[in-house]
């Protein structure tokens, strides 16, 4: 039947009295509406009258015609409303533009209305903490009541200037979550207001039909996506259960991961990576956790991930108990692996609660442990005692007790720290030639340059326990004074990070003495406390009490400064009220020097807790004090307390950002960065961008741009595009911030777009912008080789050139030295990881990076960057937590992920040749003329030597010519030798090329405990054989299931055990051991001899006798073992003498000489 050409006649039937004719007209119009809709648009009132007439039999047909006409008129809200009224006549599966558009509109409407109707659960911790935080700022005198907002209102809805873009979209934030609808403009008009229940019921009915169609086709993920966006957890639960039922019907009882497990993994991924609202994420995780627990054989690692985020220590301990109770080898290996995951992702407070709920596994030891605990924590001792007594009553079998002991050691970090330390020591590839070049290029008399070399050394050797550079450069080390000495001593903590069992012995020469009588520099004592905290970073169980006692006993401000930093790092997120009280006492002393460190330490102790009492203390004191350093420390502390709180921090952010003090506004921006770190929150990004271009203070603008890196480090590809224009800003602080934002967000990725933006900034006219660009480039290029990124070689050359350029600014050279250290972090075995290998936020890494950015104000904070260094290893462990000697297969070329080549040390004789070539040509011509004249005179006199006269050229043949001839012959011989050497080199290189070609075959074997980069993990596989991993490897410790447990096994020997037991006693003996008396006498004689001008031969003889006597005694003490220990550690003892030398401002330079003399004496011992 041909279609209608005009609708005039058919429209006439609509006015007829017969209902059959009206129905005929509507059907005809419906069939050809795409052609005649322009004419039908004039009769809309008549068709609407038919739809509203309840006696009309085909009201739904009239609604469908109206929907199509409104669709062509682009009035989509009205079109959707009438399409829903059409009921079943609106075909969801019809392949047409009208149907697709209206379905899309229905889904948007459903999501908008459903998410608006969603009420968050009141049981979340965020809802409990918020009123306390609101009262914290409610009484603040500096804040006007008009600026305060409801604690549940996101800060993006707070009152903003009328010109602000944020104020225009504030209403939209209440309708839709920003993560799902990036386009905000005009959305309120595009969403129809569903006022009547009938329309909502029709909408729900249409969506349910859509869901049912998708579920029948097995498209579960689409339904899950809509349910999450709509915040409808009932639909989410129903879909997962439906998938499980479908699995049962299709599999018929067969094992294997089905659609339900897949779907829960997908939902978990969405929840962790996409959902931005903390309350919704918590509800979803709770739902997923409940569903996982209902499955007979669930994914235990997914459960562990949920448990950590929910901070549910009871469920974590119950999960471990359940797995151990099963008793089979696979379950125990899974329990070990989950314990490693919990340690990677949990806070100290969380892990302590999990450990407390587990049996001790050590029946004979609970009483002394409880007795020791009474002194440290009287409240928790009875609980622990009761727990252990109950466990002892069960009389666990030795095998089960051993499992619990192992799990407790994993959870308290002992095992993971030991394995990482062994990995970094065993695979250390630090290139000392680079370090020596940096040292030679920078004048150690300049404090900033000495500090730069210290940081470079600390980062290169972070965690490797290799302090050889300090031992080999005692003269350079002796030039450290005041805060340079503080920083150099603290660098030992970075180098020995994780060496927890030897930390006290290592730092014994530097630490303040308990009795209060301390000799040596207060700067080295303060630096030693800082180093002590760095060694025990985020693992302060064994060190917190001694650190606390040393901090409380300290009276010097410098020692308190170092003690506060050490306490904060070691007690990170422990929430200890006792330490908080101790720090508060020092804060109220109103000392600018240690106030900044104490404010930061309070934030570290209460990290992420949202503690209202601590917030109130810091906020109030920040307004009372007149010291800017204390205000900055309090601002940092408040930001750290709000770490990861998201919406819970909104009220505090609003209060800080409205403060007239720019330092507190700075803290407010840093609070945005830490509260929303890694979330990608759109509202946080909008707030930061708004502040970056509107605040009047350069510091605030700089931190606002820099903070974008913390928000978006999970989406590094989006950052270059976002800061592209800011990188070209007229304001150098904004340019610096954009450089650092790129470095933070793209750390370790080698992202080309980020490098392209940073390369021009290396030539910026401002020295600190160049500094930021160099540091950011090193963060991005860490662990990159030439095969992965060809630009790494040119960047390394640029950094070395900047360090060696005497015309370069000091700040830029400082940045280049830091960059060289970061590039080779941890012996080239560490990357910068702001998230853990399982995908969660790496709390120490994020905090370390945030505090590191404060080096702008205080250089010692630079050491915090070492907290973000994550070892890139794969460490296979069997059921006994031992390392079997196995090999993994990597399906790539060996050169793709290989270490960068070490720098060749060249003996440069070039300058001498250059100086001889720049002689005056006039002088050369004069000498040449004189030489020729003498030669001619001798030639005329020597008649009996014809042979000599024939050999040379027309110039003649005297001794000079013979000498020249000899020189030319020697030169020719040298050239021949060089030619032979060149041919040999070519032959060797060709042989090497052949070898390379052979090596470059795809696929090779790597040993256990080797470096495996994050990008390399996808190529790693386990060869079929005895060992099989319990989960897909994610780097770090991986448990292996042993299929032949009874067979003998070959283990990897731990090298570090031997080294530490020999070295540590010597470092401790440097302060006063068996050889202290002769050393002191020798030092006295040496100082007297040097003071007397060095002319007293008798004193020099006595000095040599004392030296030989001390060496003989050392040889008698320990035989070969003692000799090896002395060779390894005597330099450390001498370094202790250098660093603990007292520096007094009014003593003058002459007091710095004795350390150098003492150092010479110690080197003499080493040579023997």
Coordinates of N, CA, C and O in Angstrom, one line a residue, residues 296-398:
X296 N 29.5 -20.7 47.8 CA 30.3 -21.8 48.5 C 31.8 -21.6 48.4 O 32.5 -21.7 49.4
X297 N 32.3 -21.3 47.2 CA 33.8 -21.1 47.0 C 34.0 -19.7 46.4 O 34.2 -19.6 45.2
X298 N 34.0 -18.7 47.3 CA 34.1 -17.3 46.7 C 35.5 -17.0 46.4 O 36.5 -17.7 46.6
X299 N 35.6 -15.8 45.8 CA 36.9 -15.2 45.5 C 37.4 -14.5 46.8 O 37.0 -13.4 47.1
X300 N 38.3 -15.2 47.5 CA 38.7 -14.7 48.8 C 39.5 -13.4 48.6 O 39.5 -12.5 49.5
X301 N 40.2 -13.2 47.5 CA 41.0 -12.0 47.3 C 40.0 -10.8 47.1 O 40.3 -9.7 47.6
X302 N 38.9 -11.0 46.5 CA 37.9 -9.9 46.3 C 37.3 -9.6 47.7 O 37.1 -8.4 48.0
X303 N 37.1 -10.6 48.5 CA 36.6 -10.3 49.9 C 37.6 -9.5 50.6 O 37.2 -8.5 51.3
X304 N 38.9 -9.8 50.5 CA 39.9 -9.1 51.3 C 39.9 -7.6 50.8 O 40.1 -6.7 51.6
X305 N 39.7 -7.4 49.5 CA 39.7 -6.1 49.0 C 38.6 -5.3 49.6 O 38.7 -4.1 50.0
X306 N 37.4 -5.9 49.7 CA 36.2 -5.2 50.3 C 36.5 -4.9 51.7 O 36.1 -3.8 52.2
X307 N 37.0 -5.9 52.4 CA 37.2 -5.8 53.9 C 38.1 -4.7 54.2 O 37.9 -3.9 55.2
X308 N 39.2 -4.5 53.5 CA 40.2 -3.4 53.7 C 39.5 -2.1 53.6 O 39.7 -1.2 54.4
X309 N 38.8 -1.9 52.5 CA 38.1 -0.6 52.2 C 37.1 -0.3 53.3 O 37.0 0.8 53.7
X310 N 36.3 -1.3 53.7 CA 35.3 -1.1 54.7 C 35.9 -1.0 56.1 O 35.2 -0.7 57.0
X311 N 37.2 -1.2 56.2 CA 37.9 -1.1 57.5 C 37.2 -2.1 58.5 O 37.1 -1.8 59.7
X312 N 36.9 -3.3 58.0 CA 36.2 -4.3 58.9 C 37.2 -5.3 59.3 O 37.4 -6.3 58.7
X313 N 37.9 -5.0 60.5 CA 38.9 -5.9 60.9 C 38.3 -7.3 61.4 O 39.0 -8.3 61.3
X314 N 37.1 -7.2 61.9 CA 36.5 -8.5 62.4 C 36.3 -9.5 61.3 O 36.6 -10.7 61.4
X315 N 35.8 -9.0 60.1 CA 35.6 -9.9 59.0 C 37.0 -10.3 58.4 O 37.1 -11.4 57.9
X316 N 38.0 -9.5 58.5 CA 39.3 -9.9 58.0 C 39.9 -11.0 58.8 O 40.4 -12.0 58.3
X317 N 39.8 -10.9 60.1 CA 40.3 -12.0 61.0 C 39.5 -13.2 60.9 O 40.0 -14.3 60.9
X318 N 38.1 -13.1 60.7 CA 37.3 -14.2 60.5 C 37.6 -15.0 59.2 O 37.6 -16.2 59.2
X319 N 37.9 -14.2 58.2 CA 38.3 -14.8 56.9 C 39.6 -15.6 57.0 O 39.7 -16.8 56.5
X320 N 40.6 -15.1 57.7 CA 41.8 -15.8 57.9 C 41.6 -17.0 58.8 O 42.2 -18.1 58.5
X321 N 40.8 -16.9 59.8 CA 40.5 -18.1 60.7 C 39.8 -19.2 59.9 O 40.1 -20.4 60.0
X322 N 38.9 -18.7 59.0 CA 38.1 -19.7 58.2 C 39.1 -20.5 57.3 O 39.0 -21.7 57.2
X323 N 40.0 -19.8 56.7 CA 40.9 -20.4 55.7 C 41.9 -21.4 56.5 O 42.2 -22.5 56.0
X324 N 42.4 -20.9 57.6 CA 43.3 -21.8 58.4 C 42.6 -23.0 58.9 O 43.2 -24.1 58.9
X325 N 41.4 -22.8 59.3 CA 40.6 -24.0 59.9 C 40.4 -25.1 58.8 O 40.3 -26.3 59.1
X326 N 40.3 -24.7 57.5 CA 40.2 -25.7 56.5 C 41.3 -26.7 56.5 O 41.1 -27.9 56.2
X327 N 42.5 -26.2 56.7 CA 43.6 -27.0 57.0 C 44.4 -27.5 55.8 O 45.5 -28.0 55.9
X328 N 43.8 -27.5 54.6 CA 44.5 -28.0 53.4 C 45.6 -27.0 53.0 O 45.5 -25.8 53.3
X329 N 46.5 -27.4 52.2 CA 47.7 -26.6 51.8 C 47.3 -25.4 51.0 O 47.8 -24.3 51.1
X330 N 46.3 -25.6 50.1 CA 45.8 -24.5 49.2 C 45.2 -23.4 50.0 O 45.4 -22.2 49.8
X331 N 44.4 -23.7 51.0 CA 43.7 -22.7 51.8 C 44.7 -21.9 52.7 O 44.6 -20.7 52.8
X332 N 45.8 -22.6 53.2 CA 46.8 -22.0 54.0 C 47.6 -21.0 53.1 O 47.9 -19.9 53.5
X333 N 47.9 -21.5 51.9 CA 48.6 -20.6 51.0 C 47.8 -19.3 50.6 O 48.3 -18.2 50.5
X334 N 46.5 -19.5 50.4 CA 45.6 -18.4 50.2 C 45.6 -17.5 51.4 O 45.5 -16.2 51.2
X335 N 45.5 -18.1 52.6 CA 45.5 -17.2 53.8 C 46.8 -16.4 53.9 O 46.8 -15.2 54.2
X336 N 47.9 -17.0 53.6 CA 49.2 -16.2 53.5 C 49.1 -15.1 52.5 O 49.5 -13.9 52.8
X337 N 48.6 -15.4 51.3 CA 48.6 -14.3 50.3 C 47.6 -13.2 50.7 O 47.9 -12.0 50.5
X338 N 46.5 -13.6 51.3 CA 45.6 -12.5 51.8 C 46.2 -11.7 52.9 O 46.0 -10.5 52.9
X339 N 47.0 -12.3 53.7 CA 47.7 -11.6 54.8 C 48.7 -10.6 54.1 O 48.8 -9.4 54.6
X340 N 49.4 -11.0 53.1 CA 50.2 -10.0 52.4 C 49.4 -8.9 51.8 O 49.8 -7.7 51.8
X341 N 48.3 -9.2 51.2 CA 47.4 -8.1 50.6 C 46.9 -7.2 51.7 O 46.8 -6.0 51.5
X342 N 46.5 -7.7 52.8 CA 46.0 -6.9 53.9 C 47.2 -6.0 54.4 O 46.9 -4.8 54.7
X343 N 48.4 -6.5 54.5 CA 49.5 -5.6 54.9 C 49.8 -4.5 53.9 O 50.0 -3.4 54.3
X344 N 49.7 -4.8 52.6 CA 49.9 -3.8 51.6 C 48.9 -2.7 51.7 O 49.2 -1.5 51.4
X345 N 47.6 -3.0 52.0 CA 46.5 -2.1 51.9 C 46.0 -1.5 53.2 O 45.2 -0.6 53.2
X346 N 46.3 -2.1 54.3 CA 45.7 -1.7 55.6 C 46.6 -0.8 56.3 O 47.8 -0.7 56.1
X347 N 46.0 0.0 57.3 CA 46.7 0.9 58.2 C 47.3 0.1 59.3 O 46.9 -1.1 59.6
X348 N 48.2 0.7 60.1 CA 48.8 0.0 61.3 C 47.7 -0.3 62.3 O 47.7 -1.4 62.9
X349 N 46.7 0.6 62.5 CA 45.7 0.4 63.4 C 44.8 -0.8 63.0 O 44.5 -1.6 63.9
X350 N 44.4 -0.8 61.8 CA 43.6 -1.9 61.2 C 44.3 -3.3 61.4 O 43.8 -4.3 61.9
X351 N 45.6 -3.3 61.1 CA 46.4 -4.6 61.1 C 46.6 -5.0 62.6 O 46.5 -6.2 62.9
X352 N 46.8 -4.1 63.5 CA 46.9 -4.4 64.9 C 45.6 -5.1 65.4 O 45.7 -6.0 66.2
X353 N 44.5 -4.6 65.0 CA 43.2 -5.2 65.4 C 43.1 -6.6 64.9 O 42.6 -7.5 65.6
X354 N 43.5 -6.8 63.6 CA 43.4 -8.2 63.0 C 44.3 -9.1 63.7 O 44.0 -10.3 64.1
X355 N 45.6 -8.7 64.0 CA 46.5 -9.5 64.7 C 46.0 -9.9 66.1 O 46.1 -11.0 66.6
X356 N 45.4 -8.9 66.8 CA 44.9 -9.1 68.1 C 43.8 -10.2 68.1 O 43.7 -11.0 69.1
X357 N 43.0 -10.3 67.1 CA 41.9 -11.3 67.0 C 42.4 -12.7 66.7 O 41.6 -13.6 66.7
X358 N 43.7 -12.8 66.2 CA 44.2 -14.1 65.8 C 44.9 -14.8 67.0 O 45.5 -14.1 67.9
X359 N 44.9 -16.2 67.1 CA 45.7 -16.9 68.1 C 47.1 -16.6 67.9 O 47.6 -16.4 66.8
X360 N 47.8 -16.5 69.1 CA 49.3 -16.1 69.0 C 50.1 -17.2 68.4 O 51.1 -17.0 67.8
X361 N 49.7 -18.5 68.7 CA 50.5 -19.6 68.2 C 51.8 -19.9 69.0 O 52.6 -20.7 68.6
X362 N 51.9 -19.2 70.1 CA 53.1 -19.3 70.9 C 52.7 -19.5 72.4 O 52.7 -18.6 73.2
X363 N 52.4 -20.8 72.8 CA 51.9 -21.0 74.2 C 52.8 -20.6 75.3 O 52.5 -20.0 76.2
X364 N 54.2 -20.8 75.1 CA 55.0 -20.5 76.3 C 55.3 -19.0 76.4 O 55.7 -18.6 77.5
X365 N 55.1 -18.2 75.4 CA 55.5 -16.8 75.4 C 54.5 -15.8 75.8 O 54.8 -14.6 75.9
X366 N 53.2 -16.1 76.0 CA 52.3 -15.0 76.3 C 52.5 -14.2 77.6 O 52.3 -13.0 77.6
X367 N 53.0 -14.9 78.7 CA 53.1 -14.2 79.9 C 54.1 -13.0 79.9 O 53.8 -11.9 80.2
X368 N 55.4 -13.3 79.4 CA 56.3 -12.2 79.3 C 55.8 -11.1 78.3 O 56.0 -9.9 78.6
X369 N 55.2 -11.6 77.3 CA 54.7 -10.6 76.3 C 53.6 -9.7 76.9 O 53.6 -8.5 76.8
X370 N 52.7 -10.3 77.8 CA 51.7 -9.5 78.4 C 52.3 -8.6 79.4 O 51.9 -7.5 79.6
X371 N 53.4 -9.1 80.1 CA 54.0 -8.2 81.1 C 54.7 -7.0 80.5 O 54.6 -5.9 81.0
X372 N 55.3 -7.3 79.3 CA 55.9 -6.1 78.6 C 54.8 -5.2 78.1 O 55.0 -4.0 78.1
X373 N 53.7 -5.7 77.7 CA 52.6 -4.9 77.2 C 52.0 -4.0 78.3 O 51.5 -2.9 78.0
X374 N 52.1 -4.5 79.5 CA 51.5 -3.7 80.6 C 52.1 -2.3 80.7 O 51.5 -1.3 80.9
X375 N 53.5 -2.3 80.6 CA 54.2 -1.0 80.7 C 53.9 -0.1 79.5 O 53.8 1.1 79.7
X376 N 53.7 -0.7 78.3 CA 53.5 0.2 77.2 C 52.0 0.6 77.0 O 51.7 1.7 76.7
X377 N 51.1 -0.3 77.2 CA 49.7 0.0 77.0 C 48.9 -0.8 78.0 O 48.5 -1.9 77.8
X378 N 48.6 -0.1 79.1 CA 47.9 -0.8 80.2 C 46.5 -1.3 79.9 O 46.0 -2.3 80.3
X379 N 45.9 -0.5 79.0 CA 44.5 -0.8 78.7 C 44.3 -2.0 77.9 O 43.5 -2.8 78.1
X380 N 45.2 -2.2 76.9 CA 45.1 -3.3 76.0 C 45.7 -4.6 76.5 O 45.4 -5.7 76.0
X381 N 46.5 -4.5 77.6 CA 47.2 -5.7 78.1 C 46.2 -6.8 78.6 O 46.3 -8.0 78.3
X382 N 45.2 -6.4 79.4 CA 44.2 -7.5 79.9 C 43.5 -8.2 78.7 O 43.3 -9.4 78.7
X383 N 43.2 -7.4 77.7 CA 42.5 -8.0 76.5 C 43.4 -9.0 75.9 O 43.0 -10.1 75.5
X384 N 44.6 -8.6 75.6 CA 45.6 -9.5 75.0 C 45.8 -10.7 75.8 O 45.9 -11.9 75.3
X385 N 45.9 -10.5 77.2 CA 46.1 -11.6 78.1 C 45.0 -12.6 78.0 O 45.2 -13.8 77.9
X386 N 43.7 -12.1 78.1 CA 42.6 -13.0 78.0 C 42.5 -13.7 76.7 O 42.2 -14.9 76.6
X387 N 42.8 -13.0 75.6 CA 42.8 -13.6 74.3 C 43.8 -14.8 74.3 O 43.5 -15.9 73.8
X388 N 45.0 -14.5 74.8 CA 46.0 -15.5 74.7 C 45.7 -16.7 75.6 O 46.0 -17.8 75.2
X389 N 45.2 -16.4 76.8 CA 44.8 -17.5 77.7 C 43.8 -18.4 77.0 O 43.8 -19.6 77.1
X390 N 42.8 -17.8 76.4 CA 41.8 -18.6 75.7 C 42.4 -19.4 74.6 O 42.1 -20.6 74.4
X391 N 43.3 -18.8 73.9 CA 44.0 -19.6 72.8 C 44.8 -20.7 73.3 O 44.9 -21.8 72.8
X392 N 45.5 -20.4 74.5 CA 46.3 -21.5 75.1 C 45.5 -22.6 75.5 O 45.9 -23.8 75.5
X393 N 44.3 -22.3 76.0 CA 43.4 -23.4 76.5 C 43.0 -24.3 75.3 O 42.7 -25.5 75.6
X394 N 43.0 -23.8 74.1 CA 42.6 -24.7 73.0 C 43.8 -25.7 72.6 O 43.5 -26.7 72.0
X395 N 45.0 -25.3 73.0 CA 46.2 -26.2 72.8 C 46.2 -26.5 71.3 O 46.0 -27.6 70.9
X396 N 46.6 -25.5 70.5 CA 46.7 -25.7 69.1 C 47.8 -26.7 68.7 O 48.9 -26.6 69.3
X397 N 47.6 -27.5 67.7 CA 48.7 -28.3 67.2 C 49.8 -27.5 66.7 O 49.6 -26.3 66.3
X398 N 51.0 -28.0 66.7 CA 52.2 -27.3 66.3 C 52.1 -26.8 64.9 O 52.5 -25.6 64.6

